[in-house]
Amino acid sequence: MLDILIIGGGPIGIACGLAAQKAGLSFVIVEKGCLVNSLYNYPSTMTFFSTSEKLEIGGVPFVTNSYKPVRAEALEYYRRVATSNHLPVNLFEEVTGVKKEDGSFIITTAKASYRAKNVIISTGFYDIPVKLNIPGEDLPKVKHYYQDPNYYALQKVVVVGSSNSAIDVALETYRKGAEVTLVIRGADVGERVKYWIRPDIMNRIKEGSIKAYFKSNLKAIRQYEVDIETPEGLVTIPNDFVMAMTGYQPNFEFLKKIGIKLSEDRFVPEYNHTTMETNVAGLYLAGVVVGGMDTHLWFIENSRIHADMIIGDIVGKVEKL
Ligand SMILES: Cc1cc2nc3c(=O)[nH]c(=O)nc-3n(C[C@H](O)[C@H](O)[C@H](O)COP(=O)(O)OP(=O)(O)OC[C@H]3O[C@@H](n4cnc5c(N)ncnc54)[C@H](O)[C@@H]3O)c2cc1C
């Protein structure tokens, strides 16, 4: 029987593995995709807003060319941290069930079944997009993920949202020759947009090179046009692609199924803020999955400490026995 099974091989799952290894505990990390799957699926052009030392895990230096790393450097870093420490990671193996039985856990995947005394859930929030729930959302031209701006050159692109992701998509596709229209629910560009990006988008909107509808909602998507509800009434514009950058959410069904209580309003899981243990004894949460619908509250910078908190608690329990 393992001391710990870690679900999710993102930066925080790997950080938990490093901490468990240091403490001499037996463990396996089980990841449904490739190593650091979420980062792999980020836009190819992305630059982290954090400086590299704030993304370090297990005390391993993250050396980068510029003070803010790009996606490729982060992929390189987390892979090297995992491989040079010989962390046991099983990839492309999705965990489908976690059941507590006789004081330990049975964890099932499509390939195997594991038994562990403790389980750490570090499954992030990047797998499930927040849907618009409007007609036409299932058309192939509607994207919730964005890889590369070149694909959208000379196309009419509607970007829904005003968070960092939406604004990055709007600016990058505009600079590759797309005709960009932003549809923003609020009266202004999102307040959390990076301070060095905000003037760029505000000036593009002001000069009219990016069109923005504020206090507006996308109402329907058809193959060659979209309907936008604006304060001036319904507007229909020609359209080739819709980039629905409306955020992502943790897999709440999975959390509920394995017995974790969620708050009624924002689906925030119940957990001890000192140990990260949930209402199910021996079941821990690590990383951005702890935020419920408030996914902006947690990121690598401020959640990497969960690894030491959890392993400290598990070691403390073992010492008490
Ligand atoms: C564009 C962008 C830029 C960002 N920039 C920064 C930044 O500058 N600084 C910062 O600190 N944060 C940043 N973040 C946030 C940060 O990248 C995430 O918070 C980070 O990935 C969280 O790490 P995690 O390990 O908690 O979750 P994730 O990296 O999402 O890892 C979770 C893993 O669990 C796996 N998984 C899910 N379900 C299962 C299952 N059932 N079975 C097995 N495996 C499963 C997933 O495939 C995934 O690999 C950014 C995010 C985005 C989208």
Tab-separated table of C-alpha atoms and ligand atoms in Angstrom:
chain	number	residue	atom	x	y	z
A	1	MET	CA	0.000	0.000	0.000
A	2	LEU	CA	1.262	3.476	-0.925
A	3	ASP	CA	1.528	6.234	1.661
A	4	ILE	CA	0.110	8.715	-0.868
A	5	LEU	CA	-1.470	8.735	-4.301
A	6	ILE	CA	-1.311	12.118	-5.993
A	7	ILE	CA	-3.954	12.808	-8.650
A	8	GLY	CA	-2.719	15.338	-11.237
A	9	GLY	CA	0.793	15.881	-12.582
A	10	GLY	CA	0.686	19.671	-12.778
A	11	PRO	CA	3.235	21.915	-11.043
A	12	ILE	CA	1.562	21.438	-7.673
A	13	GLY	CA	1.169	17.659	-7.997
A	14	ILE	CA	4.881	17.500	-8.799
A	15	ALA	CA	5.638	19.776	-5.804
A	16	CYS	CA	3.699	17.348	-3.586
A	17	GLY	CA	5.705	14.453	-5.034
A	18	LEU	CA	8.986	16.215	-4.262
A	19	ALA	CA	7.904	16.929	-0.690
A	20	ALA	CA	6.737	13.314	-0.202
A	21	GLN	CA	10.036	12.013	-1.585
A	22	LYS	CA	12.008	14.247	0.782
A	23	ALA	CA	9.974	12.900	3.699
A	24	GLY	CA	10.700	9.298	2.676
A	25	LEU	CA	7.063	8.463	1.905
A	26	SER	CA	5.990	6.086	-0.874
A	27	PHE	CA	3.830	7.677	-3.547
A	28	VAL	CA	2.762	7.732	-7.200
A	29	ILE	CA	1.555	10.672	-9.271
A	30	VAL	CA	-1.227	9.719	-11.685
A	31	GLU	CA	-1.891	12.170	-14.523
A	32	LYS	CA	-4.607	11.893	-17.147
A	33	GLY	CA	-2.651	13.675	-19.879
A	34	CYS	CA	0.969	14.528	-20.542
A	35	LEU	CA	3.239	15.888	-17.813
A	36	VAL	CA	2.039	19.379	-16.770
A	37	ASN	CA	-0.910	18.872	-19.099
A	38	SER	CA	-2.510	22.272	-18.435
A	39	LEU	CA	0.693	24.173	-19.206
A	40	TYR	CA	1.145	22.101	-22.335
A	41	ASN	CA	-2.268	23.302	-23.515
A	42	TYR	CA	-1.623	26.996	-22.822
A	43	PRO	CA	-1.200	29.338	-25.802
A	44	SER	CA	2.133	28.763	-27.527
A	45	THR	CA	2.808	32.493	-27.211
A	46	MET	CA	2.162	32.802	-23.461
A	47	THR	CA	4.513	34.475	-21.019
A	48	PHE	CA	3.949	33.868	-17.305
A	49	PHE	CA	3.009	36.928	-15.269
A	50	SER	CA	5.123	35.574	-12.392
A	51	THR	CA	8.868	35.923	-12.297
A	52	SER	CA	10.644	32.569	-12.552
A	53	GLU	CA	11.708	32.220	-8.898
A	54	LYS	CA	8.039	32.411	-7.844
A	55	LEU	CA	7.255	29.355	-9.966
A	56	GLU	CA	10.021	27.230	-8.446
A	57	ILE	CA	9.097	24.042	-6.629
A	58	GLY	CA	11.064	21.856	-4.233
A	59	GLY	CA	13.750	24.561	-4.000
A	60	VAL	CA	15.022	23.778	-7.522
A	61	PRO	CA	16.210	26.996	-9.239
A	62	PHE	CA	14.251	27.986	-12.356
A	63	VAL	CA	16.771	29.723	-14.609
A	64	THR	CA	15.283	31.673	-17.514
A	65	ASN	CA	16.520	34.082	-20.154
A	66	SER	CA	14.174	36.865	-19.223
A	67	TYR	CA	12.796	37.470	-15.725
A	68	LYS	CA	9.359	36.139	-16.750
A	69	PRO	CA	9.410	32.631	-18.231
A	70	VAL	CA	7.613	31.570	-21.385
A	71	ARG	CA	5.592	28.367	-21.757
A	72	ALA	CA	8.442	26.377	-23.348
A	73	GLU	CA	10.777	27.217	-20.453
A	74	ALA	CA	8.163	26.167	-17.893
A	75	LEU	CA	7.583	22.851	-19.704
A	76	GLU	CA	11.327	22.276	-19.697
A	77	TYR	CA	11.674	23.214	-16.013
A	78	TYR	CA	8.873	21.080	-14.570
A	79	ARG	CA	9.858	18.095	-16.719
A	80	ARG	CA	13.494	18.323	-15.630
A	81	VAL	CA	12.456	18.643	-11.979
A	82	ALA	CA	10.306	15.504	-12.294
A	83	THR	CA	12.797	13.421	-14.272
A	84	SER	CA	16.001	14.367	-12.467
A	85	ASN	CA	14.347	13.486	-9.161
A	86	HIS	CA	13.022	10.219	-10.661
A	87	LEU	CA	9.493	10.926	-9.494
A	88	PRO	CA	7.127	8.012	-10.141
A	89	VAL	CA	4.594	9.506	-12.586
A	90	ASN	CA	2.031	7.495	-14.534
A	91	LEU	CA	0.878	9.525	-17.531
A	92	PHE	CA	-2.213	9.306	-19.747
A	93	GLU	CA	-4.082	7.544	-16.964
A	94	GLU	CA	-7.238	9.292	-15.751
A	95	VAL	CA	-8.419	8.677	-12.201
A	96	THR	CA	-12.116	7.876	-12.358
A	97	GLY	CA	-12.873	6.862	-8.780
A	98	VAL	CA	-11.650	7.247	-5.203
A	99	LYS	CA	-13.312	5.163	-2.520
A	100	LYS	CA	-12.522	4.947	1.172
A	101	GLU	CA	-12.586	1.451	2.585
A	102	ASP	CA	-11.286	0.169	5.931
A	103	GLY	CA	-9.385	3.386	6.649
A	104	SER	CA	-7.516	3.597	3.319
A	105	PHE	CA	-8.351	4.530	-0.266
A	106	ILE	CA	-8.926	2.510	-3.412
A	107	ILE	CA	-8.149	4.636	-6.450
A	108	THR	CA	-9.328	3.444	-9.837
A	109	THR	CA	-8.174	4.426	-13.298
A	110	ALA	CA	-8.901	3.004	-16.729
A	111	LYS	CA	-5.639	1.013	-16.470
A	112	ALA	CA	-5.252	-0.005	-12.851
A	113	SER	CA	-6.373	0.147	-9.267
A	114	TYR	CA	-4.205	1.479	-6.420
A	115	ARG	CA	-4.426	1.383	-2.648
A	116	ALA	CA	-3.119	4.336	-0.627
A	117	LYS	CA	-3.317	5.596	2.950
A	118	ASN	CA	-3.727	9.190	1.736
A	119	VAL	CA	-4.823	10.869	-1.484
A	120	ILE	CA	-3.850	14.325	-2.713
A	121	ILE	CA	-6.113	15.874	-5.325
A	122	SER	CA	-4.191	18.391	-7.411
A	123	THR	CA	-6.397	18.329	-10.483
A	124	GLY	CA	-6.447	22.068	-11.236
A	125	PHE	CA	-9.292	23.733	-13.126
A	126	TYR	CA	-8.226	23.902	-16.761
A	127	ASP	CA	-10.176	20.934	-18.146
A	128	ILE	CA	-13.729	22.265	-18.012
A	129	PRO	CA	-14.586	25.568	-19.721
A	130	VAL	CA	-17.366	27.744	-18.323
A	131	LYS	CA	-20.013	27.555	-21.020
A	132	LEU	CA	-21.937	30.459	-22.565
A	133	ASN	CA	-25.094	28.333	-22.799
A	134	ILE	CA	-26.326	29.990	-25.975
A	135	PRO	CA	-27.497	28.583	-29.326
A	136	GLY	CA	-24.626	27.709	-31.640
A	137	GLU	CA	-22.037	27.189	-28.902
A	138	ASP	CA	-21.382	23.665	-30.151
A	139	LEU	CA	-20.315	24.821	-33.630
A	140	PRO	CA	-16.670	23.895	-34.386
A	141	LYS	CA	-15.804	27.570	-34.929
A	142	VAL	CA	-16.392	28.256	-31.210
A	143	LYS	CA	-13.191	27.806	-29.181
A	144	HIS	CA	-12.697	27.749	-25.421
A	145	TYR	CA	-8.962	27.168	-25.757
A	146	TYR	CA	-6.537	29.142	-27.846
A	147	GLN	CA	-3.156	27.974	-29.114
A	148	ASP	CA	-1.797	30.347	-31.746
A	149	PRO	CA	-2.881	33.691	-33.216
A	150	ASN	CA	-1.659	32.970	-36.766
A	151	TYR	CA	-4.625	30.661	-37.342
A	152	TYR	CA	-6.985	33.660	-37.178
A	153	ALA	CA	-5.234	35.940	-39.698
A	154	LEU	CA	-7.723	37.810	-41.919
A	155	GLN	CA	-10.673	36.304	-40.038
A	156	LYS	CA	-13.559	37.992	-38.239
A	157	VAL	CA	-13.065	37.022	-34.619
A	158	VAL	CA	-15.404	37.672	-31.706
A	159	VAL	CA	-13.710	37.418	-28.305
A	160	VAL	CA	-16.056	36.952	-25.354
A	161	GLY	CA	-14.786	38.026	-21.930
A	162	SER	CA	-12.473	40.648	-20.497
A	163	SER	CA	-10.078	38.671	-18.346
A	164	ASN	CA	-6.362	38.362	-19.085
A	165	SER	CA	-6.930	35.426	-21.462
A	166	ALA	CA	-9.586	37.291	-23.452
A	167	ILE	CA	-7.503	40.445	-23.757
A	168	ASP	CA	-4.384	38.488	-24.772
A	169	VAL	CA	-6.387	36.705	-27.486
A	170	ALA	CA	-7.888	39.991	-28.724
A	171	LEU	CA	-4.521	41.750	-28.971
A	172	GLU	CA	-2.585	38.819	-30.417
A	173	THR	CA	-5.134	37.926	-33.108
A	174	TYR	CA	-5.552	41.616	-33.995
A	175	ARG	CA	-1.769	41.827	-34.508
A	176	LYS	CA	-1.918	38.869	-36.890
A	177	GLY	CA	-4.496	40.617	-39.019
A	178	ALA	CA	-7.795	39.437	-37.555
A	179	GLU	CA	-10.786	41.771	-37.393
A	180	VAL	CA	-11.503	41.604	-33.674
A	181	THR	CA	-14.698	42.405	-31.782
A	182	LEU	CA	-14.743	42.132	-27.986
A	183	VAL	CA	-18.003	41.350	-26.205
A	184	ILE	CA	-17.713	42.406	-22.559
A	185	ARG	CA	-20.415	41.891	-19.927
A	186	GLY	CA	-19.226	44.752	-17.678
A	187	ALA	CA	-18.772	48.453	-18.296
A	188	ASP	CA	-14.988	48.222	-18.572
A	189	VAL	CA	-12.094	45.896	-19.355
A	190	GLY	CA	-11.584	43.442	-16.459
A	191	GLU	CA	-9.933	44.981	-13.397
A	192	ARG	CA	-7.449	42.100	-13.078
A	193	VAL	CA	-5.994	42.608	-16.557
A	194	LYS	CA	-2.212	42.888	-16.189
A	195	TYR	CA	-1.199	46.500	-15.587
A	196	TRP	CA	1.287	46.442	-18.482
A	197	ILE	CA	-1.375	45.133	-20.910
A	198	ARG	CA	-4.272	47.443	-19.973
A	199	PRO	CA	-3.013	50.604	-21.768
A	200	ASP	CA	-2.459	48.578	-24.950
A	201	ILE	CA	-6.022	47.250	-25.096
A	202	MET	CA	-7.568	50.575	-24.003
A	203	ASN	CA	-5.716	52.414	-26.772
A	204	ARG	CA	-6.656	49.830	-29.419
A	205	ILE	CA	-10.312	50.184	-28.428
A	206	LYS	CA	-10.090	53.992	-28.330
A	207	GLU	CA	-8.558	54.229	-31.805
A	208	GLY	CA	-11.158	51.762	-33.124
A	209	SER	CA	-8.731	49.094	-34.297
A	210	ILE	CA	-10.447	46.645	-31.921
A	211	LYS	CA	-14.217	47.069	-31.609
A	212	ALA	CA	-15.638	46.563	-28.106
A	213	TYR	CA	-19.251	46.175	-27.007
A	214	PHE	CA	-19.517	46.869	-23.251
A	215	LYS	CA	-22.471	45.879	-21.039
A	216	SER	CA	-23.180	43.360	-23.760
A	217	ASN	CA	-23.724	39.630	-24.138
A	218	LEU	CA	-23.351	37.216	-27.002
A	219	LYS	CA	-26.850	35.810	-27.604
A	220	ALA	CA	-26.538	33.423	-30.561
A	221	ILE	CA	-23.856	32.016	-32.860
A	222	ARG	CA	-24.481	30.913	-36.432
A	223	GLN	CA	-22.043	29.660	-39.067
A	224	TYR	CA	-21.333	33.093	-40.569
A	225	GLU	CA	-22.714	35.622	-38.050
A	226	VAL	CA	-23.423	36.262	-34.376
A	227	ASP	CA	-26.062	38.189	-32.412
A	228	ILE	CA	-24.887	40.525	-29.649
A	229	GLU	CA	-27.253	42.023	-27.099
A	230	THR	CA	-26.033	45.594	-26.495
A	231	PRO	CA	-27.507	48.530	-24.522
A	232	GLU	CA	-28.587	49.909	-27.917
A	233	GLY	CA	-30.409	46.695	-28.872
A	234	LEU	CA	-29.593	43.504	-30.745
A	235	VAL	CA	-26.675	43.765	-33.184
A	236	THR	CA	-25.874	41.089	-35.794
A	237	ILE	CA	-22.346	41.036	-37.220
A	238	PRO	CA	-20.555	38.757	-39.686
A	239	ASN	CA	-18.253	36.278	-37.964
A	240	ASP	CA	-15.793	33.465	-38.655
A	241	PHE	CA	-14.623	32.425	-35.150
A	242	VAL	CA	-15.826	32.896	-31.584
A	243	MET	CA	-13.194	32.758	-28.839
A	244	ALA	CA	-15.211	32.141	-25.673
A	245	MET	CA	-12.602	33.087	-23.067
A	246	THR	CA	-15.079	32.805	-20.215
A	247	GLY	CA	-12.907	30.899	-17.801
A	248	TYR	CA	-12.620	27.344	-16.566
A	249	GLN	CA	-13.780	25.433	-13.521
A	250	PRO	CA	-12.651	22.465	-11.424
A	251	ASN	CA	-14.403	19.132	-11.898
A	252	PHE	CA	-16.999	19.597	-9.152
A	253	GLU	CA	-18.789	16.332	-9.991
A	254	PHE	CA	-15.562	14.404	-9.356
A	255	LEU	CA	-14.989	16.191	-6.028
A	256	LYS	CA	-18.577	15.563	-4.899
A	257	LYS	CA	-18.514	11.933	-6.007
A	258	ILE	CA	-15.539	11.231	-3.776
A	259	GLY	CA	-17.258	12.802	-0.782
A	260	ILE	CA	-15.831	16.327	-0.612
A	261	LYS	CA	-18.355	18.917	0.579
A	262	LEU	CA	-18.680	22.055	-1.582
A	263	SER	CA	-20.118	25.431	-0.566
A	264	GLU	CA	-23.512	26.186	-2.088
A	265	ASP	CA	-22.667	29.502	-3.715
A	266	ARG	CA	-19.147	29.267	-5.215
A	267	PHE	CA	-18.595	25.474	-4.907
A	268	VAL	CA	-15.569	26.029	-2.667
A	269	PRO	CA	-14.456	22.679	-1.211
A	270	GLU	CA	-14.412	22.191	2.542
A	271	TYR	CA	-10.839	21.874	3.813
A	272	ASN	CA	-8.637	22.710	6.764
A	273	HIS	CA	-6.659	25.822	5.805
A	274	THR	CA	-3.614	24.731	7.832
A	275	THR	CA	-3.326	21.127	6.654
A	276	MET	CA	-5.323	21.175	3.360
A	277	GLU	CA	-7.175	18.032	4.535
A	278	THR	CA	-10.792	17.888	3.374
A	279	ASN	CA	-13.859	16.775	5.292
A	280	VAL	CA	-12.782	13.215	4.318
A	281	ALA	CA	-9.881	12.224	6.595
A	282	GLY	CA	-6.746	11.416	4.574
A	283	LEU	CA	-8.025	13.181	1.442
A	284	TYR	CA	-6.133	16.410	0.714
A	285	LEU	CA	-6.452	19.210	-1.828
A	286	ALA	CA	-3.471	20.971	-3.372
A	287	GLY	CA	-3.099	23.753	-5.905
A	288	VAL	CA	-5.699	25.728	-7.747
A	289	VAL	CA	-8.464	23.124	-7.354
A	290	VAL	CA	-9.176	24.577	-3.875
A	291	GLY	CA	-10.696	27.792	-5.231
A	292	GLY	CA	-14.086	26.522	-6.355
A	293	MET	CA	-15.495	28.960	-8.919
A	294	ASP	CA	-13.043	31.630	-7.697
A	295	THR	CA	-10.267	30.276	-9.863
A	296	HIS	CA	-8.425	33.621	-9.943
A	297	LEU	CA	-7.546	33.369	-6.226
A	298	TRP	CA	-5.011	30.582	-6.603
A	299	PHE	CA	-2.064	30.100	-8.919
A	300	ILE	CA	1.335	28.404	-8.819
A	301	GLU	CA	2.969	31.237	-6.871
A	302	ASN	CA	0.675	31.072	-3.874
A	303	SER	CA	-0.384	27.399	-3.932
A	304	ARG	CA	3.015	25.689	-4.178
A	305	ILE	CA	3.189	25.917	-0.353
A	306	HIS	CA	0.337	23.387	-0.148
A	307	ALA	CA	2.872	20.621	-0.786
A	308	ASP	CA	4.764	21.183	2.482
A	309	MET	CA	1.550	21.813	4.431
A	310	ILE	CA	0.096	18.461	3.360
A	311	ILE	CA	3.238	16.380	3.714
A	312	GLY	CA	3.904	18.008	7.112
A	313	ASP	CA	0.452	16.882	8.250
A	314	ILE	CA	0.855	13.342	6.935
A	315	VAL	CA	4.303	12.981	8.540
A	316	GLY	CA	2.904	14.373	11.808
A	317	LYS	CA	0.154	11.731	11.794
A	318	VAL	CA	2.658	8.930	11.160
A	319	GLU	CA	4.861	10.170	14.035
A	320	LYS	CA	1.873	10.162	16.412
A	321	LEU	CA	1.133	6.468	15.718
B	1	LIG	C1	-2.614	31.607	-19.571
B	1	LIG	C2	-2.269	31.344	-18.125
B	1	LIG	C3	-1.198	31.991	-17.533
B	1	LIG	C4	-0.846	31.742	-16.195
B	1	LIG	N1	0.223	32.385	-15.657
B	1	LIG	C5	0.555	32.131	-14.358
B	1	LIG	C6	1.661	32.782	-13.724
B	1	LIG	O1	2.322	33.608	-14.332
B	1	LIG	N2	1.945	32.493	-12.435
B	1	LIG	C7	1.223	31.587	-11.711
B	1	LIG	O2	1.543	31.372	-10.548
B	1	LIG	N3	0.170	30.964	-12.271
B	1	LIG	C8	-0.181	31.211	-13.564
B	1	LIG	N4	-1.264	30.588	-14.133
B	1	LIG	C9	-2.022	29.668	-13.352
B	1	LIG	C10	-1.258	28.337	-13.253
B	1	LIG	O3	-0.704	27.963	-14.469
B	1	LIG	C11	-2.138	27.314	-12.790
B	1	LIG	O4	-2.654	27.819	-11.627
B	1	LIG	C12	-1.329	26.014	-12.549
B	1	LIG	O5	-1.340	25.203	-13.684
B	1	LIG	C13	-1.878	25.342	-11.349
B	1	LIG	O6	-1.174	24.178	-11.076
B	1	LIG	P1	-1.948	22.906	-10.519
B	1	LIG	O7	-0.906	21.840	-10.448
B	1	LIG	O8	-2.730	23.256	-9.322
B	1	LIG	O9	-3.032	22.566	-11.646
B	1	LIG	P2	-2.801	22.118	-13.162
B	1	LIG	O10	-1.535	22.629	-13.697
B	1	LIG	O11	-4.048	22.428	-13.889
B	1	LIG	O12	-2.620	20.546	-13.033
B	1	LIG	C14	-3.692	19.682	-12.809
B	1	LIG	C15	-3.411	18.393	-13.528
B	1	LIG	O13	-4.357	17.413	-13.117
B	1	LIG	C16	-4.663	16.606	-14.235
B	1	LIG	N5	-5.941	15.939	-13.961
B	1	LIG	C17	-7.162	16.528	-13.851
B	1	LIG	N6	-8.092	15.596	-13.573
B	1	LIG	C18	-7.439	14.409	-13.479
B	1	LIG	C19	-7.874	13.070	-13.207
B	1	LIG	N7	-9.141	12.764	-12.955
B	1	LIG	N8	-6.942	12.079	-13.212
B	1	LIG	C20	-5.636	12.362	-13.447
B	1	LIG	N9	-5.174	13.611	-13.707
B	1	LIG	C21	-6.070	14.629	-13.722
B	1	LIG	C22	-4.677	17.597	-15.391
B	1	LIG	O14	-4.519	16.957	-16.633
B	1	LIG	C23	-3.515	18.512	-15.029
B	1	LIG	O15	-2.300	18.121	-15.598
B	1	LIG	C24	-1.617	30.839	-15.450
B	1	LIG	C25	-2.712	30.196	-16.036
B	1	LIG	C26	-3.052	30.446	-17.364
B	1	LIG	C27	-4.255	29.752	-17.946
